[in-house]
CSV table of C-alpha atoms and ligand atoms in Angstrom, one decimal:
chain,number,residue,atom,x,y,z
A,2,MET,CA,40.9,-42.8,-10.1
A,3,SER,CA,37.9,-44.0,-8.1
A,4,TYR,CA,35.8,-40.8,-8.0
A,5,LYS,CA,33.2,-40.3,-10.8
A,6,VAL,CA,34.8,-37.1,-12.0
A,7,ASP,CA,38.3,-37.4,-13.3
A,8,LEU,CA,40.5,-35.2,-11.2
A,9,SER,CA,43.8,-36.3,-12.6
A,10,GLN,CA,46.2,-34.5,-14.8
A,11,LEU,CA,45.0,-31.1,-14.0
A,12,ASP,CA,46.9,-28.3,-15.8
A,13,ARG,CA,48.9,-26.9,-12.9
A,14,GLU,CA,50.9,-24.5,-15.1
A,15,SER,CA,48.4,-22.2,-16.6
A,16,GLY,CA,47.1,-21.1,-13.0
A,17,SER,CA,43.5,-21.8,-13.8
A,18,LEU,CA,42.9,-24.8,-11.5
A,19,THR,CA,39.6,-23.5,-10.3
A,20,GLN,CA,38.3,-23.1,-13.8
A,21,GLU,CA,39.5,-26.5,-14.9
A,22,LEU,CA,37.8,-28.2,-11.9
A,23,VAL,CA,34.6,-26.3,-12.4
A,24,ARG,CA,34.6,-27.4,-16.1
A,25,ARG,CA,35.1,-31.1,-15.1
A,26,PHE,CA,32.3,-31.0,-12.5
A,27,ALA,CA,29.9,-29.1,-14.8
A,28,GLU,CA,30.5,-31.6,-17.6
A,29,ALA,CA,29.9,-34.5,-15.2
A,30,ILE,CA,26.5,-33.0,-14.1
A,31,ASP,CA,25.5,-32.1,-17.7
A,32,ASP,CA,26.2,-35.7,-19.0
A,33,GLY,CA,24.5,-37.3,-16.0
A,34,ARG,CA,27.6,-38.9,-14.3
A,35,LEU,CA,26.6,-36.9,-11.3
A,36,ALA,CA,22.9,-37.1,-10.7
A,37,PRO,CA,20.5,-34.4,-9.3
A,38,GLY,CA,20.5,-34.5,-5.5
A,39,GLU,CA,23.9,-36.4,-5.3
A,40,ARG,CA,26.2,-35.4,-2.5
A,41,LEU,CA,29.7,-34.1,-3.3
A,42,PRO,CA,32.8,-34.7,-1.3
A,43,PRO,CA,33.4,-32.0,1.4
A,44,THR,CA,35.9,-29.4,0.3
A,45,ARG,CA,38.8,-30.9,2.3
A,46,GLU,CA,38.1,-34.3,0.6
A,47,LEU,CA,38.0,-32.6,-2.8
A,48,ALA,CA,41.2,-30.8,-2.1
A,49,ARG,CA,42.8,-34.2,-1.1
A,50,LEU,CA,41.4,-36.1,-4.2
A,51,ALA,CA,42.4,-33.3,-6.6
A,52,ASP,CA,45.6,-32.4,-4.8
A,53,VAL,CA,44.7,-28.7,-4.6
A,54,ASN,CA,44.6,-26.2,-1.8
A,55,PRO,CA,41.4,-26.3,0.3
A,56,LEU,CA,40.8,-22.6,-0.7
A,57,THR,CA,40.8,-23.6,-4.3
A,58,ALA,CA,38.4,-26.5,-3.6
A,59,ALA,CA,36.0,-24.0,-1.8
A,60,ARG,CA,36.2,-21.6,-4.8
A,61,VAL,CA,35.3,-24.5,-7.2
A,62,TYR,CA,32.1,-25.2,-5.2
A,63,LYS,CA,31.3,-21.5,-4.8
A,64,ARG,CA,31.5,-21.0,-8.6
A,65,LEU,CA,29.4,-24.0,-9.3
A,66,ARG,CA,26.7,-22.7,-7.0
A,67,GLU,CA,26.8,-19.4,-8.7
A,68,LEU,CA,26.3,-21.2,-12.1
A,69,GLY,CA,23.3,-23.1,-10.6
A,70,TYR,CA,24.9,-26.6,-10.6
A,71,LEU,CA,25.1,-27.1,-6.8
A,72,SER,CA,23.1,-26.3,-3.8
A,73,ALA,CA,24.6,-26.2,-0.3
A,74,THR,CA,23.0,-26.5,3.1
A,75,VAL,CA,25.0,-25.5,6.2
A,76,GLY,CA,25.8,-28.6,8.2
A,77,ARG,CA,24.4,-31.1,5.5
A,78,GLY,CA,26.8,-30.7,2.7
A,79,THR,CA,26.9,-29.8,-1.0
A,80,PHE,CA,24.7,-31.4,-3.5
A,81,VAL,CA,24.0,-31.5,-7.2
A,82,ARG,CA,21.0,-29.1,-7.6
A,83,SER,CA,17.8,-31.1,-8.2
A,84,LEU,CA,14.9,-29.3,-9.9
A,85,PRO,CA,11.4,-29.7,-8.6
A,86,PRO,CA,9.6,-32.6,-10.3
A,87,PHE,CA,7.2,-31.7,-13.1
A,88,ALA,CA,3.5,-31.6,-12.2
A,89,SER,CA,2.1,-35.0,-13.1
A,90,ASP,CA,-1.3,-33.6,-13.9
A,91,GLU,CA,-1.9,-30.6,-16.1
A,92,LEU,CA,-4.7,-29.5,-13.8
A,93,ASP,CA,-2.7,-29.9,-10.6
A,94,ASP,CA,-1.4,-26.5,-9.4
A,95,ASP,CA,0.1,-27.8,-6.2
A,96,TRP,CA,3.6,-27.5,-7.6
A,97,GLN,CA,3.2,-23.7,-7.5
A,98,ALA,CA,3.2,-23.8,-3.7
A,99,VAL,CA,6.8,-25.3,-3.9
A,100,ALA,CA,8.0,-23.0,-6.7
A,101,LEU,CA,6.7,-19.7,-5.3
A,102,PRO,CA,8.5,-17.7,-2.6
A,103,SER,CA,6.6,-17.8,0.7
A,104,GLY,CA,3.9,-15.3,1.3
A,105,LYS,CA,0.2,-15.0,1.6
A,106,PRO,CA,-2.1,-12.0,1.5
A,107,SER,CA,-2.0,-10.0,4.8
A,108,VAL,CA,-5.2,-9.5,6.8
A,109,ARG,CA,-5.2,-5.9,5.5
A,110,GLU,CA,-5.2,-7.1,1.8
A,111,ARG,CA,-7.8,-9.7,2.5
A,112,VAL,CA,-10.1,-7.0,4.0
A,113,ILE,CA,-9.7,-4.8,0.8
A,114,GLN,CA,-10.5,-7.7,-1.5
A,115,GLU,CA,-13.7,-8.6,0.5
A,116,ALA,CA,-14.8,-5.0,0.6
A,117,MET,CA,-14.4,-4.8,-3.2
A,118,ARG,CA,-16.4,-7.9,-3.7
A,119,GLY,CA,-19.1,-6.7,-1.2
A,120,VAL,CA,-19.9,-3.6,-3.3
A,121,ALA,CA,-21.1,-5.8,-6.1
A,122,ARG,CA,-23.6,-7.7,-3.9
A,123,PRO,CA,-27.1,-6.2,-4.3
A,124,ASP,CA,-28.2,-7.4,-0.9
A,125,MET,CA,-25.3,-5.7,0.9
A,126,VAL,CA,-25.2,-2.2,2.4
A,127,SER,CA,-21.7,-1.3,1.7
A,128,LEU,CA,-20.2,1.0,4.4
A,129,GLY,CA,-16.7,-0.4,3.8
A,130,VAL,CA,-15.4,1.0,0.5
A,131,GLY,CA,-14.3,4.6,-0.1
A,132,LEU,CA,-16.2,5.1,-3.4
A,133,PRO,CA,-17.9,8.3,-4.4
A,134,ALA,CA,-21.7,8.4,-4.8
A,135,LEU,CA,-22.4,6.7,-8.1
A,136,GLU,CA,-25.0,9.2,-9.1
A,137,SER,CA,-22.4,12.0,-8.8
A,138,LEU,CA,-19.9,10.6,-11.2
A,139,PRO,CA,-19.4,12.7,-14.4
A,140,VAL,CA,-20.3,10.0,-16.9
A,141,ALA,CA,-21.5,12.2,-19.7
A,142,GLU,CA,-18.6,14.6,-19.3
A,143,LEU,CA,-16.0,11.8,-19.4
A,144,ALA,CA,-17.8,10.2,-22.4
A,145,ALA,CA,-17.6,13.5,-24.2
A,146,ALA,CA,-14.0,14.0,-23.2
A,147,ALA,CA,-13.2,10.5,-24.5
A,148,ALA,CA,-14.9,11.2,-27.9
A,149,ALA,CA,-13.1,14.5,-28.3
A,150,THR,CA,-9.8,12.9,-27.5
A,151,PHE,CA,-10.3,10.3,-30.2
A,152,ALA,CA,-11.7,12.9,-32.7
A,153,GLU,CA,-8.7,15.2,-32.2
A,154,LEU,CA,-5.9,12.7,-31.8
A,155,GLY,CA,-7.1,9.6,-33.8
A,156,ALA,CA,-4.6,6.7,-33.4
A,157,GLY,CA,-2.3,9.1,-31.4
A,158,ALA,CA,-4.9,8.8,-28.5
A,159,LEU,CA,-3.5,5.2,-28.1
A,160,ALA,CA,0.1,6.1,-28.2
A,161,TYR,CA,2.5,5.8,-25.3
A,162,THR,CA,3.5,9.0,-23.4
A,163,ASP,CA,6.2,10.3,-21.1
A,164,VAL,CA,7.0,8.3,-18.1
A,165,GLU,CA,6.3,11.3,-15.9
A,166,GLY,CA,2.9,11.5,-17.4
A,167,ALA,CA,1.1,13.0,-20.4
A,168,PRO,CA,2.3,16.6,-20.9
A,169,GLU,CA,-1.2,18.1,-21.1
A,170,LEU,CA,-2.2,16.4,-17.8
A,171,ARG,CA,0.9,17.4,-15.9
A,172,ASP,CA,0.5,20.9,-17.1
A,173,ARG,CA,-3.1,21.0,-15.9
A,174,LEU,CA,-2.2,19.3,-12.6
A,175,GLY,CA,0.6,21.8,-12.2
A,176,GLN,CA,-1.8,24.7,-12.6
A,177,ILE,CA,-4.3,23.3,-10.2
A,178,GLY,CA,-1.5,22.5,-7.8
A,179,GLN,CA,-0.3,26.1,-8.0
A,180,GLN,CA,-3.8,27.4,-7.1
A,181,GLN,CA,-4.2,24.9,-4.3
A,182,GLY,CA,-0.6,25.2,-3.1
A,183,TYR,CA,0.7,21.7,-3.5
A,184,ALA,CA,2.9,22.2,-6.6
A,185,ALA,CA,4.8,25.1,-8.2
A,186,ASP,CA,4.2,23.7,-11.8
A,187,GLY,CA,3.7,20.6,-13.9
A,188,GLU,CA,7.4,19.8,-13.7
A,189,GLU,CA,6.9,18.7,-10.1
A,190,ILE,CA,4.1,16.2,-11.1
A,191,VAL,CA,4.5,12.4,-11.8
A,192,VAL,CA,1.2,10.9,-12.9
A,193,THR,CA,0.5,7.5,-11.3
A,194,THR,CA,-2.1,4.7,-11.3
A,195,GLY,CA,-4.2,6.1,-8.5
A,196,ALA,CA,-2.9,7.6,-5.3
A,197,ARG,CA,-2.3,4.0,-4.3
A,198,GLN,CA,0.6,3.7,-6.7
A,199,ALA,CA,1.9,7.1,-5.8
A,200,ILE,CA,2.1,6.0,-2.1
A,201,ASP,CA,3.8,2.8,-3.1
A,202,LEU,CA,6.4,4.5,-5.2
A,203,VAL,CA,7.2,6.9,-2.4
A,204,ALA,CA,7.6,4.0,0.0
A,205,ARG,CA,9.9,2.2,-2.3
A,206,ALA,CA,11.9,5.4,-3.3
A,207,VAL,CA,12.5,6.7,0.3
A,208,VAL,CA,12.5,3.7,2.7
A,209,ARG,CA,14.9,0.9,3.2
A,210,PRO,CA,14.5,-2.2,5.6
A,211,ASP,CA,15.2,-1.2,9.2
A,212,ASP,CA,14.4,2.5,8.6
A,213,VAL,CA,11.8,4.0,11.0
A,214,VAL,CA,8.6,5.4,9.5
A,215,CYS,CA,5.8,7.2,11.5
A,216,ILE,CA,2.3,6.7,10.3
A,217,GLU,CA,-0.9,8.3,11.6
A,218,SER,CA,-3.0,5.6,13.0
A,219,PRO,CA,-5.7,4.7,12.0
A,220,THR,CA,-5.1,5.5,8.4
A,221,TYR,CA,-5.7,4.4,4.9
A,222,VAL,CA,-4.9,0.7,4.6
A,223,GLY,CA,-2.7,1.1,1.5
A,224,ILE,CA,-0.3,3.4,3.4
A,225,LEU,CA,0.2,0.7,6.0
A,226,SER,CA,0.5,-2.1,3.4
A,227,SER,CA,3.1,-0.2,1.3
A,228,PHE,CA,5.3,0.8,4.2
A,229,GLU,CA,5.1,-2.6,6.0
A,230,ALA,CA,6.2,-4.2,2.7
A,231,THR,CA,9.5,-2.2,2.7
A,232,GLY,CA,10.6,-4.0,5.8
A,233,ALA,CA,10.8,-0.7,7.7
A,234,ARG,CA,9.8,-0.4,11.3
A,235,VAL,CA,6.4,1.2,11.2
A,236,ILE,CA,5.4,3.2,14.3
A,237,GLY,CA,1.7,4.3,14.6
A,238,ILE,CA,1.1,7.8,15.8
A,239,PRO,CA,-2.4,8.4,17.2
A,240,SER,CA,-4.6,11.4,16.4
A,241,ASP,CA,-7.2,13.4,18.4
A,242,ALA,CA,-9.6,16.2,17.5
A,243,ASP,CA,-6.7,18.4,16.3
A,244,GLY,CA,-5.3,15.6,14.1
A,245,PHE,CA,-1.9,13.9,14.2
A,246,ASP,CA,-0.4,13.9,17.8
A,247,LEU,CA,2.9,15.9,17.5
A,248,ASP,CA,3.8,15.1,21.2
A,249,ALA,CA,3.8,11.4,20.3
A,250,LEU,CA,5.8,12.1,17.2
A,251,GLU,CA,8.4,14.0,19.3
A,252,ARG,CA,8.7,11.0,21.7
A,253,VAL,CA,9.6,8.8,18.8
A,254,LEU,CA,12.0,11.4,17.4
A,255,ALA,CA,13.8,11.4,20.7
A,256,ARG,CA,14.6,7.7,20.2
A,257,TYR,CA,14.9,7.1,16.5
A,258,PRO,CA,16.2,8.8,13.4
A,259,VAL,CA,12.9,8.9,11.5
A,260,LYS,CA,12.9,8.6,7.7
A,261,LEU,CA,9.4,9.6,6.9
A,262,VAL,CA,6.1,10.7,8.4
A,263,ALA,CA,2.9,9.8,6.6
A,264,LEU,CA,-0.4,11.6,7.3
A,265,GLN,CA,-3.6,13.2,5.8
A,266,PRO,CA,-3.7,16.7,7.1
A,267,ALA,CA,-7.2,17.5,5.8
A,268,CYS,CA,-10.5,15.4,5.8
A,269,HIS,CA,-8.5,12.5,7.2
A,270,ASN,CA,-9.5,8.9,6.3
A,271,PRO,CA,-11.1,7.5,8.6
A,272,THR,CA,-11.8,10.3,11.1
A,273,GLY,CA,-12.6,13.2,8.8
A,274,ARG,CA,-10.6,15.6,10.9
A,275,HIS,CA,-8.1,18.3,9.9
A,276,LEU,CA,-4.6,18.9,11.4
A,277,SER,CA,-4.7,22.1,13.4
A,278,VAL,CA,-2.7,25.1,12.2
A,279,GLU,CA,-0.4,25.0,15.3
A,280,ARG,CA,0.4,21.4,14.6
A,281,ARG,CA,1.1,22.0,10.9
A,282,GLU,CA,3.8,24.5,11.8
A,283,ARG,CA,5.3,22.3,14.3
A,284,LEU,CA,5.4,19.3,12.1
A,285,LEU,CA,7.2,21.2,9.3
A,286,ALA,CA,9.7,22.8,11.7
A,287,LEU,CA,10.5,19.3,12.9
A,288,ALA,CA,10.8,17.9,9.4
A,289,ARG,CA,13.4,20.7,8.6
A,290,GLU,CA,15.2,20.3,11.9
A,291,ARG,CA,15.4,16.5,11.9
A,292,SER,CA,15.6,16.0,8.1
A,293,PHE,CA,12.7,13.6,7.4
A,294,PHE,CA,10.3,13.4,4.6
A,295,VAL,CA,6.5,14.1,5.0
A,296,LEU,CA,4.1,12.0,2.8
A,297,GLU,CA,1.0,14.3,2.6
A,298,ASP,CA,-2.0,12.3,1.3
A,299,GLY,CA,-4.6,14.7,0.0
A,300,VAL,CA,-7.2,12.4,-1.7
A,301,TYR,CA,-10.0,13.6,0.4
A,302,ALA,CA,-8.7,17.2,1.2
A,303,ARG,CA,-10.9,19.0,-1.1
A,304,LEU,CA,-14.1,17.4,0.3
A,305,THR,CA,-14.5,19.8,3.2
A,306,PHE,CA,-18.2,20.2,4.3
A,307,ASP,CA,-17.9,23.9,5.2
A,308,GLY,CA,-15.4,26.5,3.9
A,309,ASP,CA,-12.2,26.2,2.0
A,310,PRO,CA,-10.0,23.2,2.6
A,311,PRO,CA,-6.8,23.9,4.7
A,312,ALA,CA,-3.8,24.7,2.5
A,313,PRO,CA,-1.6,21.7,1.7
A,314,LEU,CA,1.5,21.3,3.8
A,315,ARG,CA,3.6,21.0,0.7
A,316,GLY,CA,3.3,24.7,-0.2
A,317,ARG,CA,5.2,25.5,3.1
A,318,ALA,CA,8.1,23.0,2.7
A,319,PRO,CA,8.2,21.7,-0.9
A,320,GLY,CA,11.5,20.1,-0.5
A,321,HIS,CA,10.4,18.0,2.5
A,322,VAL,CA,6.8,17.2,1.6
A,323,ILE,CA,5.8,14.7,-1.1
A,324,TYR,CA,2.1,15.3,-1.9
A,325,VAL,CA,-0.1,12.5,-3.3
A,326,ASP,CA,-3.6,12.9,-4.7
A,327,SER,CA,-6.0,11.3,-7.2
A,328,LEU,CA,-9.3,11.8,-9.0
A,329,SER,CA,-10.7,8.6,-7.3
A,330,LYS,CA,-12.8,10.2,-4.7
A,331,THR,CA,-14.5,12.6,-7.0
A,332,VAL,CA,-14.4,11.3,-10.5
A,333,GLY,CA,-14.3,7.6,-9.6
A,334,GLY,CA,-11.6,5.0,-8.7
A,335,GLY,CA,-12.2,3.3,-12.1
A,336,LEU,CA,-10.2,6.0,-14.0
A,337,ARG,CA,-7.1,5.2,-11.8
A,338,ILE,CA,-5.6,8.7,-12.3
A,339,GLY,CA,-3.4,9.7,-9.4
A,340,TRP,CA,-0.2,11.8,-9.0
A,341,ALA,CA,2.6,12.7,-6.8
A,342,ALA,CA,4.1,16.2,-6.4
A,343,ALA,CA,7.8,16.4,-5.4
A,344,ARG,CA,11.1,18.0,-6.3
A,345,GLY,CA,14.8,17.3,-6.0
A,346,PRO,CA,16.4,13.8,-6.1
A,347,VAL,CA,13.3,12.1,-4.8
A,348,PHE,CA,11.3,13.3,-7.8
A,349,ASN,CA,13.9,11.5,-10.1
A,350,ARG,CA,13.6,8.4,-7.9
A,351,LEU,CA,9.9,8.3,-8.3
A,352,VAL,CA,10.2,8.7,-12.1
A,353,ALA,CA,12.8,5.8,-12.2
A,354,LEU,CA,10.5,3.5,-10.2
A,355,LYS,CA,7.5,4.5,-12.2
A,356,LEU,CA,9.4,3.5,-15.3
A,357,ALA,CA,10.5,0.2,-13.9
A,358,THR,CA,7.0,-0.6,-12.6
A,359,ASP,CA,4.6,0.1,-15.5
A,360,LEU,CA,6.1,2.7,-17.7
A,361,ASN,CA,2.9,4.7,-18.0
A,362,THR,CA,-0.4,5.1,-16.3
A,363,SER,CA,-2.9,4.5,-19.2
A,364,PRO,CA,-2.1,7.4,-21.5
A,365,LEU,CA,-5.6,7.3,-22.9
A,366,ASP,CA,-7.1,7.8,-19.5
A,367,GLN,CA,-4.5,10.6,-18.8
A,368,ARG,CA,-5.6,12.4,-22.1
A,369,ILE,CA,-9.3,12.1,-21.2
A,370,ALA,CA,-8.6,13.3,-17.6
A,371,ALA,CA,-6.6,16.3,-18.9
A,372,ARG,CA,-9.5,17.3,-21.2
A,373,TYR,CA,-12.1,16.8,-18.4
A,374,LEU,CA,-10.0,18.9,-16.0
A,375,SER,CA,-9.7,21.8,-18.5
A,376,THR,CA,-13.4,22.4,-18.1
A,377,HIS,CA,-15.2,23.7,-14.9
A,378,GLY,CA,-16.9,20.3,-14.5
A,379,HIS,CA,-14.6,19.1,-11.7
A,380,GLU,CA,-15.1,22.2,-9.6
A,381,ARG,CA,-18.9,21.9,-10.0
A,382,LEU,CA,-18.7,18.2,-9.1
A,383,LEU,CA,-16.7,19.1,-5.9
A,384,ALA,CA,-19.2,21.7,-4.8
A,385,ASP,CA,-22.1,19.2,-5.2
A,386,ALA,CA,-20.1,16.4,-3.5
A,387,ARG,CA,-19.4,18.6,-0.4
A,388,VAL,CA,-23.0,19.2,0.1
A,389,ARG,CA,-24.0,15.6,-0.5
A,390,TYR,CA,-21.4,14.2,1.9
A,391,ARG,CA,-22.2,16.7,4.6
A,392,VAL,CA,-25.9,15.5,4.4
A,393,ARG,CA,-24.8,11.9,4.5
A,394,ALA,CA,-22.4,12.3,7.3
A,395,ALA,CA,-25.2,13.9,9.4
A,396,ALA,CA,-27.5,11.1,8.4
A,397,LEU,CA,-24.9,8.4,9.5
A,398,ARG,CA,-24.5,10.1,12.8
A,399,ALA,CA,-28.3,10.3,13.3
A,400,ALA,CA,-28.7,6.6,12.4
A,401,LEU,CA,-26.0,5.7,15.0
A,402,GLU,CA,-27.9,7.5,17.7
A,403,ARG,CA,-31.1,5.8,16.6
A,404,HIS,CA,-29.7,2.3,16.6
A,405,LEU,CA,-26.6,2.2,18.8
A,406,ALA,CA,-27.0,5.1,21.4
A,407,GLY,CA,-24.7,4.8,24.3
A,408,GLU,CA,-22.6,2.0,22.8
A,409,TYR,CA,-20.0,3.9,20.8
A,410,GLU,CA,-17.7,6.9,20.4
A,411,ALA,CA,-17.5,8.5,17.0
A,412,SER,CA,-15.4,11.2,15.3
A,413,GLU,CA,-17.2,14.2,14.0
A,414,PRO,CA,-16.0,14.4,10.3
A,415,LEU,CA,-15.3,17.9,8.9
A,416,GLY,CA,-15.1,16.5,5.5
A,417,GLY,CA,-14.3,13.4,3.4
A,418,ASN,CA,-16.2,10.2,3.1
A,419,ASN,CA,-15.6,8.4,6.5
A,420,LEU,CA,-16.3,8.3,10.2
A,421,TRP,CA,-14.3,6.5,12.8
A,422,LEU,CA,-16.2,4.6,15.5
A,423,THR,CA,-15.0,2.8,18.6
A,424,LEU,CA,-17.3,0.5,20.6
A,425,LYS,CA,-17.4,1.1,24.3
A,426,ARG,CA,-18.1,-2.6,25.3
A,427,ARG,CA,-15.5,-5.3,24.9
A,428,VAL,CA,-16.5,-7.2,21.7
A,429,ASP,CA,-14.6,-9.4,19.3
A,430,GLU,CA,-14.1,-7.2,16.3
A,431,ARG,CA,-13.6,-10.1,14.0
A,432,ALA,CA,-16.7,-11.9,15.1
A,433,LEU,CA,-18.6,-8.6,14.7
A,434,TYR,CA,-17.3,-8.2,11.2
A,435,ALA,CA,-18.3,-11.8,10.2
A,436,GLU,CA,-21.8,-11.3,11.8
A,437,ALA,CA,-22.3,-8.0,10.1
A,438,LEU,CA,-21.5,-9.4,6.7
A,439,ARG,CA,-24.0,-12.2,7.4
A,440,GLN,CA,-26.5,-9.5,8.3
A,441,GLY,CA,-25.8,-7.7,5.0
A,442,VAL,CA,-23.7,-4.7,6.0
A,443,SER,CA,-20.0,-4.3,5.4
A,444,PHE,CA,-17.6,-1.9,7.1
A,445,THR,CA,-13.8,-1.6,7.4
A,446,PRO,CA,-12.6,-3.4,10.6
A,447,GLY,CA,-10.4,-1.2,12.8
A,448,HIS,CA,-7.6,-3.7,12.9
A,449,SER,CA,-7.0,-3.4,9.1
A,450,VAL,CA,-6.4,0.3,9.3
A,451,LEU,CA,-4.5,0.6,12.7
A,452,ALA,CA,-0.7,0.4,12.8
A,453,GLU,CA,-0.8,-1.3,16.2
A,454,GLU,CA,-3.1,-3.9,17.9
A,455,SER,CA,-6.0,-2.4,19.9
A,456,GLN,CA,-7.9,-3.8,22.8
A,457,ARG,CA,-11.1,-2.0,21.6
A,458,ALA,CA,-13.3,-2.9,18.7
A,459,SER,CA,-13.3,-0.1,16.1
A,460,MET,CA,-14.4,0.4,12.5
A,461,ARG,CA,-14.4,2.8,9.6
A,462,LEU,CA,-17.8,3.6,8.3
A,463,THR,CA,-18.0,5.1,4.8
A,464,PHE,CA,-21.0,7.3,4.1
A,465,SER,CA,-20.4,8.4,0.5
A,466,LEU,CA,-21.8,5.5,-1.4
A,467,ALA,CA,-25.0,4.8,0.5
A,468,ASP,CA,-27.9,7.3,0.5
A,469,GLU,CA,-29.7,8.3,3.7
A,470,GLU,CA,-32.1,5.5,3.7
A,471,GLU,CA,-29.4,2.8,3.0
A,472,LEU,CA,-27.3,4.4,5.8
A,473,ASP,CA,-30.1,3.9,8.3
A,474,GLU,CA,-30.7,0.3,7.1
A,475,GLY,CA,-26.9,-0.4,7.3
A,476,ILE,CA,-26.6,0.8,10.8
A,477,ARG,CA,-29.8,-1.1,11.8
A,478,ARG,CA,-28.1,-4.3,10.5
A,479,LEU,CA,-24.9,-3.4,12.3
A,480,ALA,CA,-26.8,-3.0,15.6
A,481,VAL,CA,-28.4,-6.4,15.0
A,482,ALA,CA,-25.0,-7.9,14.4
A,483,PHE,CA,-23.5,-6.1,17.5
A,484,ARG,CA,-26.2,-7.5,19.8
A,485,ALA,CA,-26.0,-11.0,18.3
A,486,VAL,CA,-22.2,-11.0,19.1
A,487,LEU,CA,-22.8,-9.6,22.6
A,488,ARG,CA,-25.3,-12.3,23.3
A,489,ALA,CA,-22.9,-15.0,22.0
A,490,ASP,CA,-20.3,-13.7,24.5
A,491,ARG,CA,-21.7,-13.4,28.0
A,492,PHE,CA,-18.5,-11.9,29.2
A,493,ALA,CA,-18.7,-9.1,26.7
A,494,ALA,CA,-22.1,-8.1,27.9
A,495,THR,CA,-21.0,-7.5,31.4
A,496,ALA,CA,-17.5,-6.1,30.9
A,497,PRO,CA,-17.3,-2.4,29.8
A,498,VAL,CA,-13.9,-1.3,28.5
A,499,SER,CA,-12.7,1.7,30.5
B,13,PLP,C1,-6.5,8.3,2.2
B,13,PLP,C2,-6.4,7.5,0.8
B,13,PLP,N1,-5.3,7.6,0.1
B,13,PLP,C3,-5.1,7.0,-1.1
B,13,PLP,C4,-6.1,6.2,-1.5
B,13,PLP,C5,-5.9,5.5,-2.8
B,13,PLP,O1,-6.7,6.1,-3.8
B,13,PLP,P1,-6.7,5.6,-5.3
B,13,PLP,O2,-8.0,5.0,-5.5
B,13,PLP,O3,-6.6,6.9,-6.1
B,13,PLP,O4,-5.6,4.7,-5.6
B,13,PLP,C6,-7.3,6.0,-0.8
B,13,PLP,C7,-8.4,5.1,-1.3
B,13,PLP,O5,-9.3,4.7,-0.6
B,13,PLP,C8,-7.4,6.7,0.5
B,13,PLP,O6,-8.5,6.6,1.2
């Protein structure tokens, strides 16, 4: 026959015509009779050449595609698969652009990367990264806890541990959770690599593409990134002085079946506000009525400036609320110890995802953290931090009045590390951000932490890392940048935003 693959004398008795044809094509491709990129006859033509049913011909190509021998493009035909050419130069990485799936870091991710780099620059006043005051970090206590861990456990300090977390840390977090009201015991705790991972595991465990998720906006950038990555529809819910806007949530609930609501009910990042008692009750009643999960992020919740922190939501509805927290805002983000508290099937999903992702959060760090948390050091640290951050928040507000009076609206934080500021005049937020970095001050641009586009320039200012003097200098530089951008844009200088 004329075709390159011998299609004659097929075994028509045994009933495996498809297999027989697949074998003959595969052999022809393997030995080079059919070359990469070569076009194969359409299925009807193959059916005619091999004298088989067109359905059999289609099955042959389908199987060859599954085996990786062929590729097909609708409307163009079926081809022998060609592999990308090898890079000609060892140092040339351009081939990766072809080999990798499409995707580049989002604006949100780029802002985080820049902010992390900015902290290391000595000439920069960093108002953009939620790091605790460096002088408050319990360096000596953690060093002692590390030494004691090695002295007691020897090589055992370096062993793997349970996927859910080291038993001693889960127990301790369970006790703390019981006192604070976010967990019944250690059995409800999954230890994670920072609260960031806890949030990501929750997003992946609960949400599927096309689900609807409501997220307090503005919020922590990682919450937006994780839920956007699921392919779910993310709807931003605004907040006011009483926190998360329940009326706005109810309007969404009237239109969509909502899968999850994510918020920070105490010392919210970035406004520093709490959710009011009345709204807490209403939110939990809605969660029960409409069967949605609540993701409660409590990483800043203990850092109230005055009085006790509001009780965690999870204590009131433990089956609906998944609580996430970490040591990052008190002991430091470098330890990467976080956790989630949950129960029921969602708990098992979180553990399964943790196993599939990284098996364990550093067991050594978990053992050190458990030891540290068994002392009163953390409570003392928290008490100091509350005073320190109350003073810094006041210093930041005073600096804003000194350098930018009349130009902004700002939240009045009740706790946490951050303040949310919106500029009254129309100014290009991205230009302001670039100019501020040039002037030597960083902040978190509003667009990176808002779920939806906003007409007004806004920003998160973090007051935990810089001392009072640095805060004043940072805001002075910000004001210089603001005026430079206004001058560059004549329209902005004359057009107030209502
Ligand atoms: C509100 C909020 N949740 C979670 C996180 C993540 O914390 P961690 O450093 O423990 O991953 C942050 C970090 O900035 C945060 O601000």
